[in-house]
Coordinates of C-alpha atoms in Angstrom, one line a residue:
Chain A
X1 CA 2.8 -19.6 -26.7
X2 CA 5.0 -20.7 -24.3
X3 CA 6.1 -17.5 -23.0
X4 CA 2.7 -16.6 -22.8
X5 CA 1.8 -19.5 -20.7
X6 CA 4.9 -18.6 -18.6
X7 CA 4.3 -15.0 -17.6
X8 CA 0.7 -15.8 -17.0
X9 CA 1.6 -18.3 -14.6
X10 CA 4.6 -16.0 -13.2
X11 CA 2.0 -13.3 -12.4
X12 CA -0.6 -15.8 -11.5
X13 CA -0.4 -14.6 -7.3
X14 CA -0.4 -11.4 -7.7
X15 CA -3.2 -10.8 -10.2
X16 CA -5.1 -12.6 -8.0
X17 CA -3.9 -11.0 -4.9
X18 CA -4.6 -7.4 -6.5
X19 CA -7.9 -8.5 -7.9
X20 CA -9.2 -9.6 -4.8
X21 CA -7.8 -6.2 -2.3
X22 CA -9.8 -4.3 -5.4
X23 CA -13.1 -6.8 -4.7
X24 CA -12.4 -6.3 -1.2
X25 CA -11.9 -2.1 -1.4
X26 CA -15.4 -2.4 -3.3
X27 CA -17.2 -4.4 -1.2
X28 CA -16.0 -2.4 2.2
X29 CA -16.9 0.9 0.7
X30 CA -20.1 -0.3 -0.7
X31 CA -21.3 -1.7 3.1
X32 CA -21.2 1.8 3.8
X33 CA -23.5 2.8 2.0
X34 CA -26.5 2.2 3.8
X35 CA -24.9 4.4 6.9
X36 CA -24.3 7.2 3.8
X37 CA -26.9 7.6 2.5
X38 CA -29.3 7.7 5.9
X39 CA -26.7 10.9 6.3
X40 CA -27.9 12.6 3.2
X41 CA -31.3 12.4 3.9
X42 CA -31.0 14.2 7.2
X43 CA -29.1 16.6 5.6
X44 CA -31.5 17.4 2.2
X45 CA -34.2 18.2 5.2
X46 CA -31.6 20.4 6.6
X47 CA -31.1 22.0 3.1
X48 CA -35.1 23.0 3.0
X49 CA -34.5 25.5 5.7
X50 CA -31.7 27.3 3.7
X51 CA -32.4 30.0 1.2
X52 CA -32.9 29.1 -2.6
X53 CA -29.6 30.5 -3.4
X54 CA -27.7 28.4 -1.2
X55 CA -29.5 25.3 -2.2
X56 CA -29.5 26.0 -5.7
X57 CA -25.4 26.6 -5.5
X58 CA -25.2 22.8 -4.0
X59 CA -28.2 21.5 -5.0
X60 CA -26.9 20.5 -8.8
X61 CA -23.6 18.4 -7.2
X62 CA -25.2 17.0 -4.2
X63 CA -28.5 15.5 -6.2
X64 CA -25.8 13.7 -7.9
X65 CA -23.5 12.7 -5.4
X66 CA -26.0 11.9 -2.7
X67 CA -27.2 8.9 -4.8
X68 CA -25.9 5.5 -5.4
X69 CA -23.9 6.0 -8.3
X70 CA -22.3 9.4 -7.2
X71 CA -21.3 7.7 -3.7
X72 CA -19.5 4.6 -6.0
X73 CA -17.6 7.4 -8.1
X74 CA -16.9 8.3 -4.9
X75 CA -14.8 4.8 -4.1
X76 CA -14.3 4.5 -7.4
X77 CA -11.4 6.7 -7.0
X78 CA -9.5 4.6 -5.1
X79 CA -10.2 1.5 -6.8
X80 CA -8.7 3.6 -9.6
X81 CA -5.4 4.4 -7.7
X82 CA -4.9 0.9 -7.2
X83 CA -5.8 -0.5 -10.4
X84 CA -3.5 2.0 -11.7
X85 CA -0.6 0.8 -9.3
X86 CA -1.4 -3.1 -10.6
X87 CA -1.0 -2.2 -14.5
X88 CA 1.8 -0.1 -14.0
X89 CA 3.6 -2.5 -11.5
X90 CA 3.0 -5.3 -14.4
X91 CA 4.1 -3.9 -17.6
X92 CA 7.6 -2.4 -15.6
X93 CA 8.1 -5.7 -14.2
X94 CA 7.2 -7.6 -16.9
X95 CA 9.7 -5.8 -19.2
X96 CA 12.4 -5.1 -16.7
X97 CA 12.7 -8.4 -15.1
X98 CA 14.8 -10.2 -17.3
X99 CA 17.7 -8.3 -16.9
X100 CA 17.0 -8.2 -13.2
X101 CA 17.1 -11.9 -12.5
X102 CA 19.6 -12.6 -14.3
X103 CA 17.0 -14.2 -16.8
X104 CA 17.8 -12.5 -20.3
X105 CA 20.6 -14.5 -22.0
X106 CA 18.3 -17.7 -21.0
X107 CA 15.4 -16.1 -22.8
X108 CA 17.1 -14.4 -25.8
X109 CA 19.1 -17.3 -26.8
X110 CA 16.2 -19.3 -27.1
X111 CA 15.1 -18.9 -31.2
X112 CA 12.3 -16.3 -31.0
X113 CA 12.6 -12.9 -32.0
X114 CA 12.4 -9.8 -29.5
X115 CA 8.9 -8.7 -31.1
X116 CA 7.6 -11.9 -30.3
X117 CA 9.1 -12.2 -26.9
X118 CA 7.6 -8.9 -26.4
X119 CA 4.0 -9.7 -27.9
X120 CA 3.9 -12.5 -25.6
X121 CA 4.6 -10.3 -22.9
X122 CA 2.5 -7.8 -24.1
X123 CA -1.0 -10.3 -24.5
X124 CA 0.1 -11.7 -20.7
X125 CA -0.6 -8.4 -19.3
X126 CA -3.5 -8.1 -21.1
X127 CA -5.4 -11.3 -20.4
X128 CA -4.0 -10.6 -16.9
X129 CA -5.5 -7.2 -16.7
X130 CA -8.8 -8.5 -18.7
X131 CA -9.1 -11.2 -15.8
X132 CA -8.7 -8.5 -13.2
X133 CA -11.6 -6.3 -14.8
X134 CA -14.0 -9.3 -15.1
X135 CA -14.1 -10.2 -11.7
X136 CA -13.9 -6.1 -10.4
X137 CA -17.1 -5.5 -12.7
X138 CA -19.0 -9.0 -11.2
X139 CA -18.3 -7.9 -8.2
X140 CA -19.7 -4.2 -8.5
X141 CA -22.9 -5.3 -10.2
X142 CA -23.1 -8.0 -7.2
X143 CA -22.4 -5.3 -4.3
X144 CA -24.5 -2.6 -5.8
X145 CA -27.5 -4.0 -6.5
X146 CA -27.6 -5.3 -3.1
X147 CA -27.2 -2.1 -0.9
X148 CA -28.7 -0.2 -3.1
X149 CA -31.7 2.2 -2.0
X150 CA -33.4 3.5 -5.4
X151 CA -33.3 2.6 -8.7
X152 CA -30.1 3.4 -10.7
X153 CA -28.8 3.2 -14.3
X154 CA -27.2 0.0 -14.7
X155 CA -25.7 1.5 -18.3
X156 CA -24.0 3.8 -16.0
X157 CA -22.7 2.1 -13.5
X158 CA -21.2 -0.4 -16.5
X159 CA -19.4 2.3 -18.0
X160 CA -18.1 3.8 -15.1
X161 CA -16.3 0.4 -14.2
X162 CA -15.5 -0.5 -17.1
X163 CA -13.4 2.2 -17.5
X164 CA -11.3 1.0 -14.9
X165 CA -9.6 -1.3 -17.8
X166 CA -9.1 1.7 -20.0
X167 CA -7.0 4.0 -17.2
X168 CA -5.2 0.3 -16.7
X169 CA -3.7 0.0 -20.4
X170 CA -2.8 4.0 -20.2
X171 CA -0.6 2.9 -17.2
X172 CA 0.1 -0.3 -18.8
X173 CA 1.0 1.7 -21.6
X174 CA 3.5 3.7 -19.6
X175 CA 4.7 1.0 -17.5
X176 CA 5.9 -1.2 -21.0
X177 CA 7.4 2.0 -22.5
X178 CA 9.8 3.0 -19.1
X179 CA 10.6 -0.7 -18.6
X180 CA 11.7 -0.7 -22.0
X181 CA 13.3 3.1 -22.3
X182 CA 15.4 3.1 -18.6
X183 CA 18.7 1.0 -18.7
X184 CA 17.4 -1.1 -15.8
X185 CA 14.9 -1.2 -12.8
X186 CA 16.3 -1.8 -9.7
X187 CA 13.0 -1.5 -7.6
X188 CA 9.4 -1.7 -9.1
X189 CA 7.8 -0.4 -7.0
X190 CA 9.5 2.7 -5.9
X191 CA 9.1 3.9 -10.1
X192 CA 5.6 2.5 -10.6
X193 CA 4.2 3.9 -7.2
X194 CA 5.9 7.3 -7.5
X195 CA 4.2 8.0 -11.1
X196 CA 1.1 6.8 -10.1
X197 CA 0.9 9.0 -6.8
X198 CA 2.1 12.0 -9.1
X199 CA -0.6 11.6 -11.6
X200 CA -3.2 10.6 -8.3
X201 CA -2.2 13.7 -7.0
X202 CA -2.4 16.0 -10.5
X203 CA -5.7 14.8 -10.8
X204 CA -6.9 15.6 -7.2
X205 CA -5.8 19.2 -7.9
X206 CA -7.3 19.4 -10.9
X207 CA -10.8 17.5 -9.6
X208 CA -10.9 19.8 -6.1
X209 CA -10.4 22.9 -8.6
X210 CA -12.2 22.1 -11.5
X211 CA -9.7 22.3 -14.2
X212 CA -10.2 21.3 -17.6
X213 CA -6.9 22.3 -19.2
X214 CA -5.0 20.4 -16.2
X215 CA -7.3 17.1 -16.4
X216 CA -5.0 16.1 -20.3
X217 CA -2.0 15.8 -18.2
X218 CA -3.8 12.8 -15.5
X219 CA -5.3 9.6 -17.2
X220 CA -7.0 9.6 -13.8
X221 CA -9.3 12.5 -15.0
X222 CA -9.9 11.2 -18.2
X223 CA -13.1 9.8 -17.5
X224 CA -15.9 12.2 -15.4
X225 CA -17.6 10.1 -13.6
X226 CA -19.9 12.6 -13.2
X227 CA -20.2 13.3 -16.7
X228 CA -21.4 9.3 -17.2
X229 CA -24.0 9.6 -14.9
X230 CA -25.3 12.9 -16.2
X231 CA -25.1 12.3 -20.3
X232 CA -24.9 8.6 -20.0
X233 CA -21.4 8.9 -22.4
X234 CA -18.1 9.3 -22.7
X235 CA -16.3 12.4 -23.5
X236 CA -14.8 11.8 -26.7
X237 CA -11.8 14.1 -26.6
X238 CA -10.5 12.5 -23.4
X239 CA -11.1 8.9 -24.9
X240 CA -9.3 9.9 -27.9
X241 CA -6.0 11.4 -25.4
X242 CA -5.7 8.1 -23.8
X243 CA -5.8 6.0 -27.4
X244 CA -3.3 7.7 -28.6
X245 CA -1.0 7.2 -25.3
X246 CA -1.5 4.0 -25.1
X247 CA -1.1 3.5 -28.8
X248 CA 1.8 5.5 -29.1
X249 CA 4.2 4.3 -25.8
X250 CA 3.5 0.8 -27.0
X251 CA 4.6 1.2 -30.8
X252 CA 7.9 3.4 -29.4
X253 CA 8.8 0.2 -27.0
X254 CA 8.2 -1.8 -29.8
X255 CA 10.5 -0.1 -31.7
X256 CA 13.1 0.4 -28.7
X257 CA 12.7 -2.9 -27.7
X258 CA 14.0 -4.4 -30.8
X259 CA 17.0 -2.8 -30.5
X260 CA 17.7 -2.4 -26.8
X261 CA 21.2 -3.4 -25.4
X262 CA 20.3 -5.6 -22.5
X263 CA 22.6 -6.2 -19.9
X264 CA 22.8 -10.0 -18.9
X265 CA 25.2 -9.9 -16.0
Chain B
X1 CA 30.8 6.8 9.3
X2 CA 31.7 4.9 5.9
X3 CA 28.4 3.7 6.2
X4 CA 26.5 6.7 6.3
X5 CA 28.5 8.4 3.8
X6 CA 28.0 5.6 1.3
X7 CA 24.1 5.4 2.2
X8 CA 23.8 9.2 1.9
X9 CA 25.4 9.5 -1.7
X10 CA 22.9 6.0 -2.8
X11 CA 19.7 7.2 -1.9
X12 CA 20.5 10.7 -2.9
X13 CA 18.9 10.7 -6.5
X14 CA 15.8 9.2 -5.1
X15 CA 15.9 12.2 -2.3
X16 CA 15.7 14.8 -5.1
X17 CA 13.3 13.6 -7.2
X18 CA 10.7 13.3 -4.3
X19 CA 12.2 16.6 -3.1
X20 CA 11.1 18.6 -6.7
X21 CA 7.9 16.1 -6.7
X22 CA 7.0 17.6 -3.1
X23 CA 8.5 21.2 -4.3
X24 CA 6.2 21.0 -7.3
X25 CA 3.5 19.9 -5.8
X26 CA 3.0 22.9 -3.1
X27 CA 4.1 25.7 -5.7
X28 CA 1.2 24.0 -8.1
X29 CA -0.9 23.6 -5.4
X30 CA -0.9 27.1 -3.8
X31 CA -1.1 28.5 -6.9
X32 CA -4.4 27.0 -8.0
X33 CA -5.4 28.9 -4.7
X34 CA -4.7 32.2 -6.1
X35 CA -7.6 31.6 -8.8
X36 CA -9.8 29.8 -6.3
X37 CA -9.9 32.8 -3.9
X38 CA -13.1 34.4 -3.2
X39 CA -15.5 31.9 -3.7
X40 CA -16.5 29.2 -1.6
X41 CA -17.0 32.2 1.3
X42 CA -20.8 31.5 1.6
X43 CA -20.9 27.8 1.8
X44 CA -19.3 27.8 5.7
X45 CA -22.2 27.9 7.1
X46 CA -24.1 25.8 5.3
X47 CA -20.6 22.9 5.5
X48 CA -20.8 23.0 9.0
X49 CA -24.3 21.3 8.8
X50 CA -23.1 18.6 6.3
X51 CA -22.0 15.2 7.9
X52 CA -18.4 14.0 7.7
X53 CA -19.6 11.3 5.3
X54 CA -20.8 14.2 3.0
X55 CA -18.3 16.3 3.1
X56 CA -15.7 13.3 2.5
X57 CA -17.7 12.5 -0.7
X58 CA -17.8 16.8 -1.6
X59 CA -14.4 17.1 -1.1
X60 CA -14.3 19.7 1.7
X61 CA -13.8 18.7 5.3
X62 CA -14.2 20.6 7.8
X63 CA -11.6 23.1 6.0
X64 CA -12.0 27.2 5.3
X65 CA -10.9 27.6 1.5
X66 CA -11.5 30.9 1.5
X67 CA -8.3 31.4 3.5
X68 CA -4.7 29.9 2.2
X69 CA -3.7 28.0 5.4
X70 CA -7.4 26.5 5.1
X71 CA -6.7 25.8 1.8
X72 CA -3.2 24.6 2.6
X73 CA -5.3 22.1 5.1
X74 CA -6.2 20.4 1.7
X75 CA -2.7 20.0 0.3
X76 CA -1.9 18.6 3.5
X77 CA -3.3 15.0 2.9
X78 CA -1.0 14.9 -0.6
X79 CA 2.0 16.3 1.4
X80 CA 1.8 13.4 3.6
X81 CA 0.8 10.8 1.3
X82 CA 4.1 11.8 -0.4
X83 CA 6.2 11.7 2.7
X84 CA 5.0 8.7 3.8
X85 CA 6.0 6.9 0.6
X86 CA 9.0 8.1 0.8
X87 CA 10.0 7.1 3.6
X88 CA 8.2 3.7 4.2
X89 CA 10.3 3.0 0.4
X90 CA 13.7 4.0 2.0
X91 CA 13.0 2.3 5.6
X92 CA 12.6 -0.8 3.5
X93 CA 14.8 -0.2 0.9
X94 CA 17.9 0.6 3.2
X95 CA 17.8 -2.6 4.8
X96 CA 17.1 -4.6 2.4
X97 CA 19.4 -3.7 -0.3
X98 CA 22.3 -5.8 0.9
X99 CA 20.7 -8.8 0.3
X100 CA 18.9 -7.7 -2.9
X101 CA 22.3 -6.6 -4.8
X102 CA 24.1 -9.1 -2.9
X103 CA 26.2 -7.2 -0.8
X104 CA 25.8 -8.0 2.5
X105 CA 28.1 -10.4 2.2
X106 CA 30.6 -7.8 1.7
X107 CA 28.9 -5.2 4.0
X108 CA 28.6 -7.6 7.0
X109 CA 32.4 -9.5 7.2
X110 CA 33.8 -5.6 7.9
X111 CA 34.5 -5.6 11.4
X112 CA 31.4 -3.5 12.2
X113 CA 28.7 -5.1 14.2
X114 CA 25.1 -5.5 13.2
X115 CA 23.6 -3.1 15.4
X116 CA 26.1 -0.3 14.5
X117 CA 25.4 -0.8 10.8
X118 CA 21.4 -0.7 11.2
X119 CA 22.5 2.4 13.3
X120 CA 24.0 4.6 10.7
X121 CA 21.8 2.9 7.9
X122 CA 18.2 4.7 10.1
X123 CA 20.3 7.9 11.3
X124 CA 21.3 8.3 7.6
X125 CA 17.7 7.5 6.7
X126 CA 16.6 10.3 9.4
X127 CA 19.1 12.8 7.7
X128 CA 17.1 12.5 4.6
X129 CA 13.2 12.8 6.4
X130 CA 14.3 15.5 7.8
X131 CA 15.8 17.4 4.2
X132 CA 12.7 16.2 3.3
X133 CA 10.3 17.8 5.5
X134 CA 12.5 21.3 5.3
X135 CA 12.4 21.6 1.7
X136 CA 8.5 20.7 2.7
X137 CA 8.2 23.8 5.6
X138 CA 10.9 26.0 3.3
X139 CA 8.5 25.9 0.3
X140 CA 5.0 26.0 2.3
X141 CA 6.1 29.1 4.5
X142 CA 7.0 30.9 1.2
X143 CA 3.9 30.0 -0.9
X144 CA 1.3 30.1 2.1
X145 CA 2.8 33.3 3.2
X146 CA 2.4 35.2 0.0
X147 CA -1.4 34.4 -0.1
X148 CA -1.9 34.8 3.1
X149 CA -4.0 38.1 3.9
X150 CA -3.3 39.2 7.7
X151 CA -3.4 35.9 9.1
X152 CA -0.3 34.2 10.7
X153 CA 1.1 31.3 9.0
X154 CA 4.3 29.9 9.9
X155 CA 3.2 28.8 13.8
X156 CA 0.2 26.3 11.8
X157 CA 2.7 25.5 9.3
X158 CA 5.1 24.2 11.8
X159 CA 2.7 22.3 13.5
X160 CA 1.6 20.5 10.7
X161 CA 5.3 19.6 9.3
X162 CA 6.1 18.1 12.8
X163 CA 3.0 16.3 12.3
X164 CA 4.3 15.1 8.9
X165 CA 7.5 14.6 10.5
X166 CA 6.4 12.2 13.0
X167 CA 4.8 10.1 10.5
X168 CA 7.6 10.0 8.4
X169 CA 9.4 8.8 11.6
X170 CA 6.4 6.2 11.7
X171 CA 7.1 5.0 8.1
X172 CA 10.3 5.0 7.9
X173 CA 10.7 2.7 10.9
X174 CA 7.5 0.6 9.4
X175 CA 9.4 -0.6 6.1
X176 CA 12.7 -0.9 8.1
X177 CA 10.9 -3.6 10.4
X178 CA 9.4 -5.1 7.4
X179 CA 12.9 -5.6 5.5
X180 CA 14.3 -6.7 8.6
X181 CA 11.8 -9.2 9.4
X182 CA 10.9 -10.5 6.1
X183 CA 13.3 -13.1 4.5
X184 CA 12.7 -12.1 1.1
X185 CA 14.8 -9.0 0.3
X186 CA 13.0 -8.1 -3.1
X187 CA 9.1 -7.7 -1.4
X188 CA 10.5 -6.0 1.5
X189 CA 9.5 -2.8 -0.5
X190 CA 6.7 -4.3 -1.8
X191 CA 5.1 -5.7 1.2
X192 CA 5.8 -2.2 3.3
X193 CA 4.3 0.0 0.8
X194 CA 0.9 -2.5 0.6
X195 CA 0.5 -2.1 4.3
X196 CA 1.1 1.9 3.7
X197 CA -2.0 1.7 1.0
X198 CA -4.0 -0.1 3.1
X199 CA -3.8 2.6 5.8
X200 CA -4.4 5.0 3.5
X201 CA -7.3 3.6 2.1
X202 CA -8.7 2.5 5.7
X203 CA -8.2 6.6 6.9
X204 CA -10.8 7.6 3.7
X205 CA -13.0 4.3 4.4
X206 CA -13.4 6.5 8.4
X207 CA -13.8 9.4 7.1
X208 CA -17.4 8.1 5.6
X209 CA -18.8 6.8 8.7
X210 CA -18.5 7.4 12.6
X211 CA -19.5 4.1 13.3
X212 CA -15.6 2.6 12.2
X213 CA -14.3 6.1 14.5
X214 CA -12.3 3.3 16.5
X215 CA -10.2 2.0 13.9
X216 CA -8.4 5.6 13.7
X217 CA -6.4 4.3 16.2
X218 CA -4.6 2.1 14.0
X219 CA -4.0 4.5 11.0
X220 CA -1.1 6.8 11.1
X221 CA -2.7 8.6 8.7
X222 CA -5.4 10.0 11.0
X223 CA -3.1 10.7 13.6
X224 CA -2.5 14.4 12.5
X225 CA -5.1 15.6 10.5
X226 CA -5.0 19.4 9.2
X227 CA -8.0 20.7 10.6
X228 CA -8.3 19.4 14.0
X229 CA -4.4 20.5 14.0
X230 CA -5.2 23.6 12.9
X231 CA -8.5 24.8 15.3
X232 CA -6.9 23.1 18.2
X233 CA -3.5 24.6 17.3
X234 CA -1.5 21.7 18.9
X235 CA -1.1 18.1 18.1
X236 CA -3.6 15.5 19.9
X237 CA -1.7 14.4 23.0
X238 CA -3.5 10.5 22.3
X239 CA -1.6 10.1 18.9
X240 CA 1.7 12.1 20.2
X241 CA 1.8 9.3 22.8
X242 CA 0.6 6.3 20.5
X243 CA 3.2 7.8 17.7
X244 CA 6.0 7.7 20.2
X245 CA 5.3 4.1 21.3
X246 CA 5.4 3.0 18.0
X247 CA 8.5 4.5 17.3
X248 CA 10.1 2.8 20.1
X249 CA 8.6 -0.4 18.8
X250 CA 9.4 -0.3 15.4
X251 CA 13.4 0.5 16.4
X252 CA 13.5 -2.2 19.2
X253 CA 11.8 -4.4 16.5
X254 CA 14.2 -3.8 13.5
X255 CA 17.4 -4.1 15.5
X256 CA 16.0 -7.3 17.1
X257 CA 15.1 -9.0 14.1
X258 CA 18.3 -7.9 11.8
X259 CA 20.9 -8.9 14.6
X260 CA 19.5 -12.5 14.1
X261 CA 18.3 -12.5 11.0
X262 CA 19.6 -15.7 8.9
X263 CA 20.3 -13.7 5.9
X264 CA 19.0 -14.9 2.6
X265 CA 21.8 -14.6 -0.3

């Protein structure tokens, strides 16, 4: 309980720091809106004057991106790039920090076992996380309802945000289990913001091309958006992917935790 | 000299793994074109109608995919994302080293002056922007080029790598002021990168309205953008002159600010 309490409070600043520059991402891109969406009405009564072909070829996307919800995935994209930075930034620096600062005889003297030195650890990050998501999803409902021009599912937009926590434990996930797997983490920052730019940028090729086989190698495809707003569900195969990787790196750190040799000087 | 042959072997490791990151990228990247090719061909007229906002949210811009350097245009954001992490990380990570491992101690009693050692620290730095941005041109020349059908390349392609170049410049010299301002050596990297993500975010928040157009100013990131760069074939003389002054700035600034810098250790 006490380390708990400690790492809580340790990563007190910057949860809140992060969780407000994600309010703050929403709320900027959501007071476009308005100017958006004035747009795509001048531009469906430049669509009439095309040919059916043309407008059929568009028309399918753009009925669903020209709307509320399709302009939020829209943002949403970012707010995911930077959710993903937080969870990967905490579970490295959570796990990597003691033998960084010098911290780890201190803590592994102390009459507690590494599994529950790590569980504490573990549940930090997740009530942090957990915090984060709360105030992200209060403050979408809050921001979208007031700009918005039309009537939208509220189901929808739920599920698309709240999917922000489940790319956040995948990277989470992966955070824990290179924290725990390299010998030690010099800088953060430079390993948690190089993955997460890789995978950013895996699923941007794969998004701009429309590639199914490449979308099981980026969590950041793993929910469509799109697909929500259309069939009001997730797609099962992709939930299942990103289970099992979060499952899987945190049972492996478990077990490589336990035995690590950690380097105290 | 010392100097710069110690920095070069340090930050080597982190110079090839961006280098095969960047490598990878534009090999994956031009070859999703090859099974892209062909469609897309009708929609140019019809995306010259669309407003910026919409084609932001579509995912075109302004760019011709039906040919590779149009195509390329697209990459191009990534490329410079990627750059400019790079080198905003080792601006700020050079500096502030000494005082993170605790060596600055030992660094700064050798009978070199401040100035000299910021000196070879940024030229060393510059060495490895600018291996960074060949193995960039190398690989673009040889992937554009073998899509390309009839249509020169390699004058666009160096046009956009100085681009690149100069915001690498821009970057690098960003995170060196930040870690030679800032009195805490471990956010040095931390604090230069969040300024880089906020730029990056601000470029996409213009892109979805004209009435923020101003603010482009103050981005980097929509200093040299692929398709003005490539239908004006030459970089904007505004942000040439705006990149150079920052430049200057940002050196004046780190040598400055390290040469009296009460150094925290």
């Amino acid at each position: 309980m006490n380390m708990y309490l400690h790492e809580l409070k340790a990563y007190r600043k910057s949860t809140i720091i992060w969780t407000l520059s994600l309010i703050a991402i929403v709320v900027l891109f959501m007071s476009l809106f308005p100017a958006f969406s004035r747009d795509a009405e001048d531009f469906m009564k430049v669509l009439e004057g095309f040919p059916e072909e043309v407008k059929k070829a568009i028309g399918l996307s753009f009925d669903t991106l020209a709307t509320i919800l399709g302009y939020f995935s829209y943002a949403f994209l970012y707010i995911k790039l930077c959710g993903a930075i937080q969870a990967m930034n905490l579970g490295l620096s959570i796990f990597s920090k003691e033998s960084r600062d010098k911290t780890a005889e201190f803590l592994f003297t102390k009459p507690v076992t590494r599994t529950q030195v790590m569980t504490a650890k573990l549940l930090a990050c997740f009530t942090s996380l957990i915090l984060t998501n709360l105030a992200f999803i209060l403050a979408v409902l809050g921001t979208v309802s007031m700009v918005k021009t039309e009537e939208y599912s509220g189901k929808a937009l739920l599920m698309i945000s709240g999917s922000l926590l489940f790319l956040q434990l995948i990277f989470l996930g992966l955070g824990v289990f290179l924290a725990v797997l390299l010998p030690k983490v010099k800088s953060v920052i430079a390993v948690s913001l190089g993955t997460v730019f890789a995978f950013f940028m895996i699923g941007m090729i794969s998004s701009s091309t429309d590639d199914e086989a490449l979308r099981f190698f980026t969590p950041f495809n793993y929910v469509n958006d799109y697909y929500i707003i259309e069939h009001l569900r997730f797609e099962t195969s992709f939930l299942l992917v990103g289970a099992v990787i979060i499952i899987l790196s945190v049972l492996t750190s478990f077990l490589v935790y336990r035995k690590k040799d950690i380097h105290s000087v | 000299m010392n100097i710069m042959i110690r920095e070069m072997k340090a930050n080597l490791k982190s110079l090839l793994i961006w280098s095969i990151g960047v490598l990878a990228m534009v090999i994956a990247g031009m070859g999703k074109y090859a099974g892209m090719k062909g469609t897309g061909q009708t929609m140019n007229e019809l995306m010259a109608e669309m407003p910026k906002s919409l084609q932001a949210i579509m995912g075109t811009s302004g760019f011709d995919l039906a040919t590779a350097l149009g195509f390329y245009g697209l990459l191009y954001l990534y490329l410079i994302v990627m750059a400019s992490i790079h080198a905003v990380m080792l601006g700020a990570n050079i500096i502030a080293k000494e005082e993170r491992d605790k060596t600055a101690e030992f660094l700064l009693v050798k009978p070199v002056s401040r100035a000299k050692v910021i000196s070879m620290k940024l030229l060393t730095a510059l060495i490895h922007i600018v291996l960074f941005n060949l193995v960039t041109l190398l690989s673009s020349i040889i992937m554009v080029e073998r899509f390309a059908e009839a249509e020169t390349v390699t004058d666009g392609l160096l046009l956009l790598m100085s681009g690149m170049f100069i915001l690498q410049l821009i970057f690098l010299l960003l995170g060196s002021v930040v870690a030679a301002v800032y009195r805490k050596s471990k956010k040095a990297s931390v604090i230069s990168t969040g300024i880089m993500l906020v730029l990056f975010i601000l470029s996409i928040l213009i892109n979805m309205t004209e009435k923020i157009e101003m603010l482009k100013y103050i981005t980097p990131f929509k200093y040299f953008e692929a398709a003005t760069i490539l239908n004006n074939g030459k970089l904007e003389p505004v942000f040439l002159f705006l990149s150079v002054f920052l430049i200057l700035a940002f050196t004046t600034l780190t040598y400055r600010f390290y040469q009296k810098k009460d150094l925290n250790l």
